[in-house]
XYZ file of C-alpha atoms in Angstrom:
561
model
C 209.583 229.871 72.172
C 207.657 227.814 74.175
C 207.402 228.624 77.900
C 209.382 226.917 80.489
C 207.340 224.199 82.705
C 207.059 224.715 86.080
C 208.640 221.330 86.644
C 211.575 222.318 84.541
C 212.221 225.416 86.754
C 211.754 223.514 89.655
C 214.728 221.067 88.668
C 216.925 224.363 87.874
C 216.409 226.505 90.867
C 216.602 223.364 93.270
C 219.751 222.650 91.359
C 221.304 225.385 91.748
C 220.753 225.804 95.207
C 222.052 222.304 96.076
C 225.564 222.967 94.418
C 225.757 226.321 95.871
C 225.091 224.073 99.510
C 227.648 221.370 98.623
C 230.141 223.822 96.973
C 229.692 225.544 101.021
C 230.714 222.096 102.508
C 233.464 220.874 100.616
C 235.059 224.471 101.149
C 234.376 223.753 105.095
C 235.301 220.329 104.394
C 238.560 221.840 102.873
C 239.418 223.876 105.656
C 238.831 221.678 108.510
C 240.625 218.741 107.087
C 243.443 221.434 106.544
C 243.854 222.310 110.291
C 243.534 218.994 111.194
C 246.266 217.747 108.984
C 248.843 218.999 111.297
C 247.962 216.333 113.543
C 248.232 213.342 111.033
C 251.421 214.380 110.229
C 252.313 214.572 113.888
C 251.716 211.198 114.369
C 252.306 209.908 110.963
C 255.638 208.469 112.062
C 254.533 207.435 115.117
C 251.523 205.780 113.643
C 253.859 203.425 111.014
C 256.486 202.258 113.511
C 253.538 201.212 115.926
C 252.432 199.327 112.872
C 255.454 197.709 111.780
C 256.858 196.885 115.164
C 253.672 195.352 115.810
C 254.125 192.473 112.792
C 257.739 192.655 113.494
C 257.050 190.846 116.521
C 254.333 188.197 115.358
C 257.182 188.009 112.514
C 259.451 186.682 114.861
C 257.141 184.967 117.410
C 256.640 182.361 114.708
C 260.068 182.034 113.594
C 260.457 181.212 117.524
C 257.544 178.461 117.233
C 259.188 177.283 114.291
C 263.528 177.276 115.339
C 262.178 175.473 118.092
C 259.891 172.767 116.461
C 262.976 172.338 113.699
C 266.244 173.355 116.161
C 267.962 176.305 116.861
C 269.968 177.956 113.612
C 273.615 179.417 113.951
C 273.616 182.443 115.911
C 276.544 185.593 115.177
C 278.247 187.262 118.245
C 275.561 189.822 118.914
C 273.395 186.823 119.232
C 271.540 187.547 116.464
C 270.448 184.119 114.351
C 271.237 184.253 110.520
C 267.227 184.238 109.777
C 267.101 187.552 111.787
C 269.493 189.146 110.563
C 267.991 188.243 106.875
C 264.638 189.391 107.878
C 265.849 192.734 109.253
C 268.297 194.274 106.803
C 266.996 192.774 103.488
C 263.856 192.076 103.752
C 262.175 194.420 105.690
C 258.567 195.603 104.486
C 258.915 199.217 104.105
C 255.658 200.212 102.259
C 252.184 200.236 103.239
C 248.965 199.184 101.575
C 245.874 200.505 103.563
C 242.651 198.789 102.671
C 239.464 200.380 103.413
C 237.003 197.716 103.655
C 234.726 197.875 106.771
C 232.978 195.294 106.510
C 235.992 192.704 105.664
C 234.582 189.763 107.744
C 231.042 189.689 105.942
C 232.136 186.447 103.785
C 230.398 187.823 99.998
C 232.337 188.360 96.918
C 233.839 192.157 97.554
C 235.535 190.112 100.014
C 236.834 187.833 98.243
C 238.396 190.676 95.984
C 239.967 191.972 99.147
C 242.025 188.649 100.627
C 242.378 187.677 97.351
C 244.242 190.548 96.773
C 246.363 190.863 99.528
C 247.633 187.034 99.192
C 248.697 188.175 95.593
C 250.253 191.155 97.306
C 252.413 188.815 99.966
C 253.028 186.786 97.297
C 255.091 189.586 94.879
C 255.404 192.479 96.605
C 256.974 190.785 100.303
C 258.269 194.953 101.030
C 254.558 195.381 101.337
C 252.145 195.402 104.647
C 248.407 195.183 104.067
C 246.473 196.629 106.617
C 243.153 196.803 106.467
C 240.851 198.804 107.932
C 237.655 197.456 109.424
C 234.982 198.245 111.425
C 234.679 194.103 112.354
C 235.255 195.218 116.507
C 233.223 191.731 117.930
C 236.519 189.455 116.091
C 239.865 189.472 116.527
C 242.680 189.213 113.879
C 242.792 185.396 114.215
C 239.341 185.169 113.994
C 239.222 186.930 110.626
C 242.006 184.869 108.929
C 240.312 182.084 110.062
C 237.408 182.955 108.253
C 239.362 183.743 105.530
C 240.625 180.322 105.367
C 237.636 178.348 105.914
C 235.426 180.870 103.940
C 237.642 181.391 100.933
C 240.553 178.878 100.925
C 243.063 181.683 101.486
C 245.916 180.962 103.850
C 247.882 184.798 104.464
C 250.969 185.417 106.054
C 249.634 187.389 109.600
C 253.280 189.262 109.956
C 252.341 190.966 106.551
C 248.524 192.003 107.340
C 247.269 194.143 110.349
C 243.951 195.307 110.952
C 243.029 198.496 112.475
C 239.024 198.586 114.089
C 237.361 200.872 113.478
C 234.744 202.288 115.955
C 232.696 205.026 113.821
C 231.339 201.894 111.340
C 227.476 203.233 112.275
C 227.797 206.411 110.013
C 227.522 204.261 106.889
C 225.003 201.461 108.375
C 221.699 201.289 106.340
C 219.687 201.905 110.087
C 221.274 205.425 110.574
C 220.208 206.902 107.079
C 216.450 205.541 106.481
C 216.177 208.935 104.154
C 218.864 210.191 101.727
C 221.017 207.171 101.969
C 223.247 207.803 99.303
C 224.699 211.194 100.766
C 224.130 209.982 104.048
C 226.311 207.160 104.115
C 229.076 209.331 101.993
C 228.949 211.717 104.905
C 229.408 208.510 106.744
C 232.410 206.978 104.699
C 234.259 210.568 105.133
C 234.067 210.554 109.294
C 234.911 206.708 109.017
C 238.113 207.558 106.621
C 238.686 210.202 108.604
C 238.979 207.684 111.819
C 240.790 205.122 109.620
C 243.483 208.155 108.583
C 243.910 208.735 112.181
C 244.659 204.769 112.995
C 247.770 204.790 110.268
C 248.317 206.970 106.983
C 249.392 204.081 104.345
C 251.419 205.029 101.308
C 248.468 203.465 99.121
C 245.157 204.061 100.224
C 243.067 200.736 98.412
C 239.202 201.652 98.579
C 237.446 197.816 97.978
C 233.721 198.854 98.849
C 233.155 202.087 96.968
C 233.300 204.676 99.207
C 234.617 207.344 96.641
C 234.172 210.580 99.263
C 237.251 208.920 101.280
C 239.211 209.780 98.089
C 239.993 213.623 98.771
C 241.132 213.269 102.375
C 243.191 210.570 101.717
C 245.182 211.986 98.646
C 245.227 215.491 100.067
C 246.128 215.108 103.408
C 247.458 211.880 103.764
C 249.496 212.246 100.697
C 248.193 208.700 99.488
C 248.367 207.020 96.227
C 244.885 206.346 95.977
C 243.290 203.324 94.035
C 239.553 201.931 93.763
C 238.732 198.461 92.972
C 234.622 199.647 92.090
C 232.231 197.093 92.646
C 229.643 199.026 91.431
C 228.503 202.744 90.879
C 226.959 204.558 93.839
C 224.954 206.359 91.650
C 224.197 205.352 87.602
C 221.959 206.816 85.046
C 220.263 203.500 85.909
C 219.270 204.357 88.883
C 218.072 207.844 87.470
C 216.285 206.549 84.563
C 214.221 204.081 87.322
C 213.490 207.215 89.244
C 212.225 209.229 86.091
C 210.032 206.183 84.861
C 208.186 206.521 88.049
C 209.490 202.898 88.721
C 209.067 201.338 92.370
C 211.963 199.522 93.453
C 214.841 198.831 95.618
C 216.277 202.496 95.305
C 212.845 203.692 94.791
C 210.344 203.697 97.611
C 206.590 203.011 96.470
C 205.179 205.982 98.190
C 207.601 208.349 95.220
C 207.137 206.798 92.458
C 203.249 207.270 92.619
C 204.299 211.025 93.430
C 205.361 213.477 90.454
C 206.430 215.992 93.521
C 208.378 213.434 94.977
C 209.724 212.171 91.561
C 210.954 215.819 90.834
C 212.851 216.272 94.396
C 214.266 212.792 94.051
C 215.729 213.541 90.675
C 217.493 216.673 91.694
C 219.117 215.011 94.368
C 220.440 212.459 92.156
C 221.725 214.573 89.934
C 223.374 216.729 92.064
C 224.885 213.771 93.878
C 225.900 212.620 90.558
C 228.224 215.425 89.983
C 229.452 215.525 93.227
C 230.235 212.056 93.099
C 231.965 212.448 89.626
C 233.733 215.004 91.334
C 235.441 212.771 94.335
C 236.139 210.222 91.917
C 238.697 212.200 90.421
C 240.849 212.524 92.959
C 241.100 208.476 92.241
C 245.038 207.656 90.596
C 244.197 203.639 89.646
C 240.490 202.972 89.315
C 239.935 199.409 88.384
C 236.253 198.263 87.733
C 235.086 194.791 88.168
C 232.849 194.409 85.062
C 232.083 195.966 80.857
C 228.398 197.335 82.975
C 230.526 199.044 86.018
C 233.131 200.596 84.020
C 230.746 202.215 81.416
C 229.472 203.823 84.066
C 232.283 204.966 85.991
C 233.867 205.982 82.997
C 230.908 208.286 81.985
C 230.268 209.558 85.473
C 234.224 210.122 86.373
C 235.509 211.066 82.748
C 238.214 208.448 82.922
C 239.746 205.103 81.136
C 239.099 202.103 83.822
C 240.182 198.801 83.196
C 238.347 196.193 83.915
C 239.884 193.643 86.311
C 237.367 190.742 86.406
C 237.002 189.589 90.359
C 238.777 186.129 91.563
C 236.421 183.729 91.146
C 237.922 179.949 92.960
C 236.499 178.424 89.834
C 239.406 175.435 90.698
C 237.917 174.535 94.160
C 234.627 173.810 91.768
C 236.141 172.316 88.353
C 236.305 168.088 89.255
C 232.497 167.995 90.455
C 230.506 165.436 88.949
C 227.917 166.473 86.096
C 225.819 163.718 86.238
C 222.874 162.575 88.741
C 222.425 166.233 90.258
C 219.395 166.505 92.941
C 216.708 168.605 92.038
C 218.004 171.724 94.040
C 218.010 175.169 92.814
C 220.917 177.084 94.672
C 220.798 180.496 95.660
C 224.246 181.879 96.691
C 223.993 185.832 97.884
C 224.613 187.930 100.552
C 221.483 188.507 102.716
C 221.522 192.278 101.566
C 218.297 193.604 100.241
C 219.374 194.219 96.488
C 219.966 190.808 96.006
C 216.537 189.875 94.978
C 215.620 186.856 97.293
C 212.036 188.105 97.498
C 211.773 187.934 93.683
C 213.580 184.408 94.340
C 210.853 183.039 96.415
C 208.310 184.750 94.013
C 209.616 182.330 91.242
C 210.170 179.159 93.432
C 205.623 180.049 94.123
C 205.286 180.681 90.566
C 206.733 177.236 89.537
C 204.983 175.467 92.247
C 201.780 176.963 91.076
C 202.598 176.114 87.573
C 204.097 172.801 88.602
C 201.829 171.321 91.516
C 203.841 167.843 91.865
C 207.135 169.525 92.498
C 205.844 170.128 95.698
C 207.681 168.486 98.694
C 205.223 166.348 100.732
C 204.416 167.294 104.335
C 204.134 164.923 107.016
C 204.562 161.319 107.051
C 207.656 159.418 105.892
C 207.442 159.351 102.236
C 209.360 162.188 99.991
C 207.799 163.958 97.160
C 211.136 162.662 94.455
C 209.973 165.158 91.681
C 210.497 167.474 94.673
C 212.560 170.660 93.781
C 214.267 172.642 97.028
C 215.284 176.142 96.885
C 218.073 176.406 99.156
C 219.029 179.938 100.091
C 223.367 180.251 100.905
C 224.461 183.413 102.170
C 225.826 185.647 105.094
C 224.233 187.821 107.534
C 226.495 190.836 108.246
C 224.833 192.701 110.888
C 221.348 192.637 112.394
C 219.611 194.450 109.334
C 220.467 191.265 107.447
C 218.998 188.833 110.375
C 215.833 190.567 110.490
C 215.898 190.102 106.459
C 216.026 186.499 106.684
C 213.167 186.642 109.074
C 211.198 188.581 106.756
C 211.976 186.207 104.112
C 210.921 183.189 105.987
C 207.483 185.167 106.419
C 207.341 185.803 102.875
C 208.094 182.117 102.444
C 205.283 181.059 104.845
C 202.772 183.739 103.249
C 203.419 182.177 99.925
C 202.902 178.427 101.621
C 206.409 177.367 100.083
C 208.166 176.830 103.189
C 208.453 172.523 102.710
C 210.602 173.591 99.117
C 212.720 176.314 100.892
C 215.606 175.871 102.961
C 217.941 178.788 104.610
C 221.555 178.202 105.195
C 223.524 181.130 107.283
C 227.149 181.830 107.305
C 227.794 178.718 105.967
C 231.939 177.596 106.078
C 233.859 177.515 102.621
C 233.064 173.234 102.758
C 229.394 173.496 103.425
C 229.389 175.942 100.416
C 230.749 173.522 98.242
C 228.358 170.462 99.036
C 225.466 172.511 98.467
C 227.252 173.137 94.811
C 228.303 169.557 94.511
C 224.891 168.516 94.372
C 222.438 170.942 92.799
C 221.321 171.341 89.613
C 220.186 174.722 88.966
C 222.195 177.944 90.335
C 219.679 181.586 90.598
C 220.939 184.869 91.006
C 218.046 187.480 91.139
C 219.569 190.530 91.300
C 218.648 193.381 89.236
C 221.909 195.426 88.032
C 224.435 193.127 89.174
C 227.565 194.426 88.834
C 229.407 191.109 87.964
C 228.064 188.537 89.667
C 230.814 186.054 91.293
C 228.157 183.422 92.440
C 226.962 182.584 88.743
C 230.284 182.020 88.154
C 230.935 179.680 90.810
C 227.502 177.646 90.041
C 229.133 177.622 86.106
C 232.507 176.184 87.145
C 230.593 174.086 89.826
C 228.560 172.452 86.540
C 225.251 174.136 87.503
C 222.742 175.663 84.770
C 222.468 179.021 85.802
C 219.671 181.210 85.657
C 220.558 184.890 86.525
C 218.581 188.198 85.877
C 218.820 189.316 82.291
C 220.519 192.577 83.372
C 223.968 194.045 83.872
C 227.376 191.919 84.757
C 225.441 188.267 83.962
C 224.080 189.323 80.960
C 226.882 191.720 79.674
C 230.153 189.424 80.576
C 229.446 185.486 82.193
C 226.422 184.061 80.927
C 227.354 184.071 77.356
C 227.605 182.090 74.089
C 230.615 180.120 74.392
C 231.652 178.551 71.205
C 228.406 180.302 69.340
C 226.613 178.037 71.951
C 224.478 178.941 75.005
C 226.129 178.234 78.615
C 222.600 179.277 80.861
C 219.467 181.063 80.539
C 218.934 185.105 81.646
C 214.870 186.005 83.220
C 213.561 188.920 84.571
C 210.072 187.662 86.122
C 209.001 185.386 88.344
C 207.261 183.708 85.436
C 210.815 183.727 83.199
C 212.258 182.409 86.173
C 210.300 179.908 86.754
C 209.726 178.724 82.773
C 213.753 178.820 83.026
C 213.529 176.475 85.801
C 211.564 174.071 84.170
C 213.507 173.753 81.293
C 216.563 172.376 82.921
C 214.528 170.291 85.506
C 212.778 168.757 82.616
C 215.549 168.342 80.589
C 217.600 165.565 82.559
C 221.222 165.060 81.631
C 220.253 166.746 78.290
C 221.821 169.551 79.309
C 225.394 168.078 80.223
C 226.892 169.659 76.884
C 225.764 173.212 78.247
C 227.286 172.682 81.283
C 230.330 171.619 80.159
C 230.565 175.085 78.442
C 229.783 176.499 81.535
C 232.388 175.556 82.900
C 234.981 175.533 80.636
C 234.201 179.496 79.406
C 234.798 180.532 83.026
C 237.555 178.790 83.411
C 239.049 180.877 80.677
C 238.203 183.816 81.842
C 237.221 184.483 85.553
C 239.978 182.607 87.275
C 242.130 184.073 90.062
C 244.968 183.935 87.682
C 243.495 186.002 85.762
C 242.241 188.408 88.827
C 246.135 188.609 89.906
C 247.628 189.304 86.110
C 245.381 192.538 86.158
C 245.760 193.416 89.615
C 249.615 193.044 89.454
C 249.455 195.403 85.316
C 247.675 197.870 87.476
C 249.708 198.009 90.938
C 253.049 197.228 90.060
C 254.051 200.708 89.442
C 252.602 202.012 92.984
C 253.584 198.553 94.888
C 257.420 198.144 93.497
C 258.936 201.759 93.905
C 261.814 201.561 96.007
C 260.289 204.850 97.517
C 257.658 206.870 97.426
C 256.251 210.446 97.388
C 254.520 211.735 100.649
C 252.613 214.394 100.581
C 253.906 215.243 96.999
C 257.500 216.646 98.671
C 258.966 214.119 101.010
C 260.155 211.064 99.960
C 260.782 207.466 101.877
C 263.177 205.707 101.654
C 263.718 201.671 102.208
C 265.027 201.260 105.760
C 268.948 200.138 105.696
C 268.487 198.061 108.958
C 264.650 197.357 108.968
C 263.168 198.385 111.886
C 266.182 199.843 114.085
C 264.370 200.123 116.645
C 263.052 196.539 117.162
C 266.107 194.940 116.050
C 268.775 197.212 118.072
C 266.290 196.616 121.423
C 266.362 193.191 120.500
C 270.056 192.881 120.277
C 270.459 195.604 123.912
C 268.552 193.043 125.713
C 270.457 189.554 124.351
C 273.624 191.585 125.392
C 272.420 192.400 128.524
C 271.274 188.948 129.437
């Protein structure tokens, strides 16, 4: 028998040493969540009264605005108006959804899976509150519906949604864990669950971002039903096999890859994370996955059945735009987050330019360039990491002397969005490993040609045959990108018929009616119990009277007037 490399025992005795480390802290873990708990359940009560009170009264603050715009209704002898009364002792939400989701303001397409969501919630489920919990502290509630509204076209009822702000959100910023991200910002997600447990315990703890290491606490000790709507894997033999190939990338710093040392350390800790990882996941009762690529992966790494639940895509707001006479704009609609591959974006808009000289837009003077093509970059800046991105990418922009052809749009309103759609031609999506990929979709059902990165959700589930025919093209390179880009610009209305299958094959199969059909097959059994187990021995009831306590102070002070 051959004898073991050195590398090889390397990877075991590191191994072993790093489970025998993280078997030390989920014990501690363990035991300090368990002497804490006493003082969640203290206030668990406490906590959920506060809550419900608190929409209670917005509840009937706008029925005021409203009796009085419309006249006053019929009022009983306690002086109690029939609407009240209604409200109170039938209707009463008695049940509480918690969404973890700290960055719900950021505007992308995990948020869109959140309000989405919790409109189809309101919508069925009225015994339901949605709180969500959100580390958003420079907005207010109004300001975040509004956003909502303008952002996504989503109107929600604000007496069925509270927000509790969070103040720890800095444990799972990108700025606090330059090295070991991935267990950084798990240690993270576990002190800002923690916080988040500590606002309100819901009854169903909804995880829309990924942060599986919330799981334990909140099944354990708040006696949740816990679900996960995965986006995409923190960790995937993806990632591992990029690390093992020596491959410099996004998740792969330059200065390792060239390093077998390096290479060796960084594998361990992958694996290892891996199987902790798989490990928190299965604390997980409803794990839906957003795409075929996602839940191979989460079912290999958690040893469960997902189902996938395609996210809401608004594929109606997009459905009457023209075809025809589209301007020569490729669209890029993304998140300014560094994954999403704008920097191999501008890479292909400098390829083509190269390759294509007269596309060029003119400087100076008042005549245009009208073979011109314009790369216009849509997307949201979350926090300052993502402002100093854009500036990077203007540089990179400038370096590459394409800065006439490029054009940066910021936290751009729901309308502005669909202009920019309206009148381009060409859609790009970069990203390597997209999970799903909810901005091809909308440039498909907008009548754009996309061209997306031949990996992952696009390539797996949206950008496929559609009657044995092709609905977009799939690149990898700035060179495939850029050939890609070329086709469709020299095409002309040639390419109608493809769009038209664009758009029609997403219609059938990314639409929010389709989102809240598997949401609802999935939930219903955790959202429509008339009660529920807490802490696996108590149970709650629905309220007889709603909130006695609001409406029997409300009916004191009437008499006592």
């Amino acid at each position: 028998m051959a004898a073991t490399s050195w590398p090889e025992e390397a990877i075991k005795w590191f191994s072993l040493t790093f489970i025998g480390l993280s078997v030390t802290v989920l014990l501690g873990y363990t035991v300090v969540m368990s002497y804490f708990n006493s003082k969640i359940a203290g206030g668990f009560m406490r906590n959920r009264d506060r809550t419900f009170e608190e929409l209670y009264q917005e509840r009937k603050k706008n029925k005021a605005t409203t009796t009085t715009a419309e006249g006053s209704s019929s009022k009983d002898a306690e002086g109690v108006n029939d609407k009240e009364k209604e409200y109170g002792e039938k209707n009463a939400p008695y049940l509480i959804a918690g969404f973890f989701h700290p960055y719900c303001n950021a505007g992308g397409g995990g948020e869109r899976v959140l309000w989405t969501a919790i409109r189809d919630i309101q919508q069925k489920y009225p015994h339901v509150v949605s709180v969500v919990y959100t580390g958003d502290t420079d907005v207010n509630k109004q300001d975040i519906l509004e956003r909502v509204r303008t952002r996504f076209n989503i109107d929600l009822d604000p007496s069925l949604v509270g927000f509790e702000f969070l103040k720890k959100r800095f444990w799972v910023e990108d700025a606090k864990w330059p090295r070991f991200t991935l267990i950084g910002q798990s240690i993270g997600s576990m002190v800002l669950g923690w916080e988040a447990l500590q606002c309100v315990v819901p009854d169903i703890w909804i995880d829309t971002m990924g942060y599986a290491f919330t799981y334990p606490a909140a099944r354990l000790f708040g006696g949740c039903q816990v679900v996960a709507y995965v986006h995409y894997p923190s960790i995937s033999s993806d990632m591992i096999g990029r690390v093992a190939s020596r491959e410099s990338g996004h998740n792969n710093a330059n200065e390792v890859a060239k390093s077998s040392f390096y290479t060796i350390l960084k594998l361990v800790y992958y694996r290892l994370f891996a199987l902790i990882y798989a490990l928190v996941g299965k604390f997980c009762h409803t794990v839906m996955t957003n795409s075929s690529w996602t839940k191979g992966h989460i079912d290999s790494l958690w040893g469960i059945k997902s189902t996938v639940v395609y996210p809401p895509c608004d594929t109606e707001a997009f459905k009457d735009f023209p075809l025809r006479d589209r301007e020569r704009i490729v669209v890029s609609v993304a998140q300014f987050r560094p994954e999403k591959g704008h920097a191999l974006q501008l890479d292909a808009m400098a390829q083509l330019l190269k390759d294509h000289p007269e596309y060029r837009q003119k400087t100076g003077g008042l005549e245009k360039n009208p073979k011109a093509v314009q790369l216009v970059m849509v997307g949201s800046a979350r926090n300052e990491s993502d402002t100093n991105r854009i500036k990077q990418l203007k540089e990179k922009a400038s370096q590459l002397g394409i800065t006439d052809n490029v054009t940066f749009v910021v936290n751009a309103p729901f309308s502005e969005l669909q202009a920019w759609l309206a009148r381009s031609k060409i859609g790009i999506h970069a990203m390597l490993d997209e999970h799903f990929g909810i901005g091809v979709v909308e440039y498909m059902a907008a009548g754009l040609v996309p061209v997306a990165h031949n990996s992952a959700g696009p390539k797996m589930d949206i950008v496929q045959p559609y009657n044995n025919e092709p609905t977009g093209y799939l690149a990898s390179t700035p060179q495939e990108f850029a050939d890609a880009i070329e086709k469709v610009l020299s095409a002309g209305d040639s390419t109608l018929d493809m769009q038209l299958r664009a758009r029609d094959s997403v219609q059938e199969r990314f639409s929010e009616k389709v989102f809240e059909e598997g949401l609802q097959k999935c939930l219903h059994e955790a959202l429509s119990r008339e009660a529920i187990t807490i802490y696996g021995r108590y149970m709650l009831d629905p309220p007889e009277g709603g909130w006695p306590s609001v409406v029997e102070e409300d009916k004191k002070g009437k008499k006592d007037k």
